[in-house]
mmCIF file of the C-alpha atoms, coordinates in Angstrom:
data_MODEL
# 
_entry.id   MODEL 
# 
loop_
_atom_site.group_PDB 
_atom_site.id 
_atom_site.type_symbol 
_atom_site.label_atom_id 
_atom_site.label_alt_id 
_atom_site.label_comp_id 
_atom_site.label_asym_id 
_atom_site.label_entity_id 
_atom_site.label_seq_id 
_atom_site.pdbx_PDB_ins_code 
_atom_site.Cartn_x 
_atom_site.Cartn_y 
_atom_site.Cartn_z 
_atom_site.occupancy 
_atom_site.B_iso_or_equiv 
_atom_site.pdbx_formal_charge 
_atom_site.auth_seq_id 
_atom_site.auth_comp_id 
_atom_site.auth_asym_id 
_atom_site.auth_atom_id 
_atom_site.pdbx_PDB_model_num 
ATOM 1  C CA . MET A 1 1  ? -55.783 -16.974 -52.577 1.00 0.00 ? 1  MET A CA 1 
ATOM 2  C CA . ALA A 1 2  ? -56.549 -14.654 -55.467 1.00 0.00 ? 2  ALA A CA 1 
ATOM 3  C CA . GLN A 1 3  ? -59.127 -12.889 -53.332 1.00 0.00 ? 3  GLN A CA 1 
ATOM 4  C CA . LYS A 1 4  ? -56.542 -12.077 -50.685 1.00 0.00 ? 4  LYS A CA 1 
ATOM 5  C CA . LEU A 1 5  ? -54.370 -10.398 -53.313 1.00 0.00 ? 5  LEU A CA 1 
ATOM 6  C CA . LEU A 1 6  ? -57.324 -8.352  -54.494 1.00 0.00 ? 6  LEU A CA 1 
ATOM 7  C CA . THR A 1 7  ? -58.034 -7.224  -50.961 1.00 0.00 ? 7  THR A CA 1 
ATOM 8  C CA . THR A 1 8  ? -54.444 -6.135  -50.460 1.00 0.00 ? 8  THR A CA 1 
ATOM 9  C CA . ARG A 1 9  ? -54.526 -4.184  -53.707 1.00 0.00 ? 9  ARG A CA 1 
ATOM 10 C CA . SER A 1 10 ? -57.850 -2.602  -52.764 1.00 0.00 ? 10 SER A CA 1 
ATOM 11 C CA . MET A 1 11 ? -56.371 -1.432  -49.480 1.00 0.00 ? 11 MET A CA 1 
ATOM 12 C CA . LYS A 1 12 ? -53.390 0.085   -51.247 1.00 0.00 ? 12 LYS A CA 1 
ATOM 13 C CA . ILE A 1 13 ? -55.634 1.829   -53.752 1.00 0.00 ? 13 ILE A CA 1 
ATOM 14 C CA . LEU A 1 14 ? -57.743 3.220   -50.930 1.00 0.00 ? 14 LEU A CA 1 
ATOM 15 C CA . GLU A 1 15 ? -54.639 4.585   -49.246 1.00 0.00 ? 15 GLU A CA 1 
ATOM 16 C CA . LEU A 1 16 ? -53.503 6.152   -52.494 1.00 0.00 ? 16 LEU A CA 1 
ATOM 17 C CA . LYS A 1 17 ? -56.922 7.714   -53.062 1.00 0.00 ? 17 LYS A CA 1 
ATOM 18 C CA . ARG A 1 18 ? -56.754 9.183   -49.552 1.00 0.00 ? 18 ARG A CA 1 
# 
């Protein structure tokens, strides 16, 4: 469960870095 949250955050960070 915690991993899924990390993945979602990673995706958001990637979008922000874009």
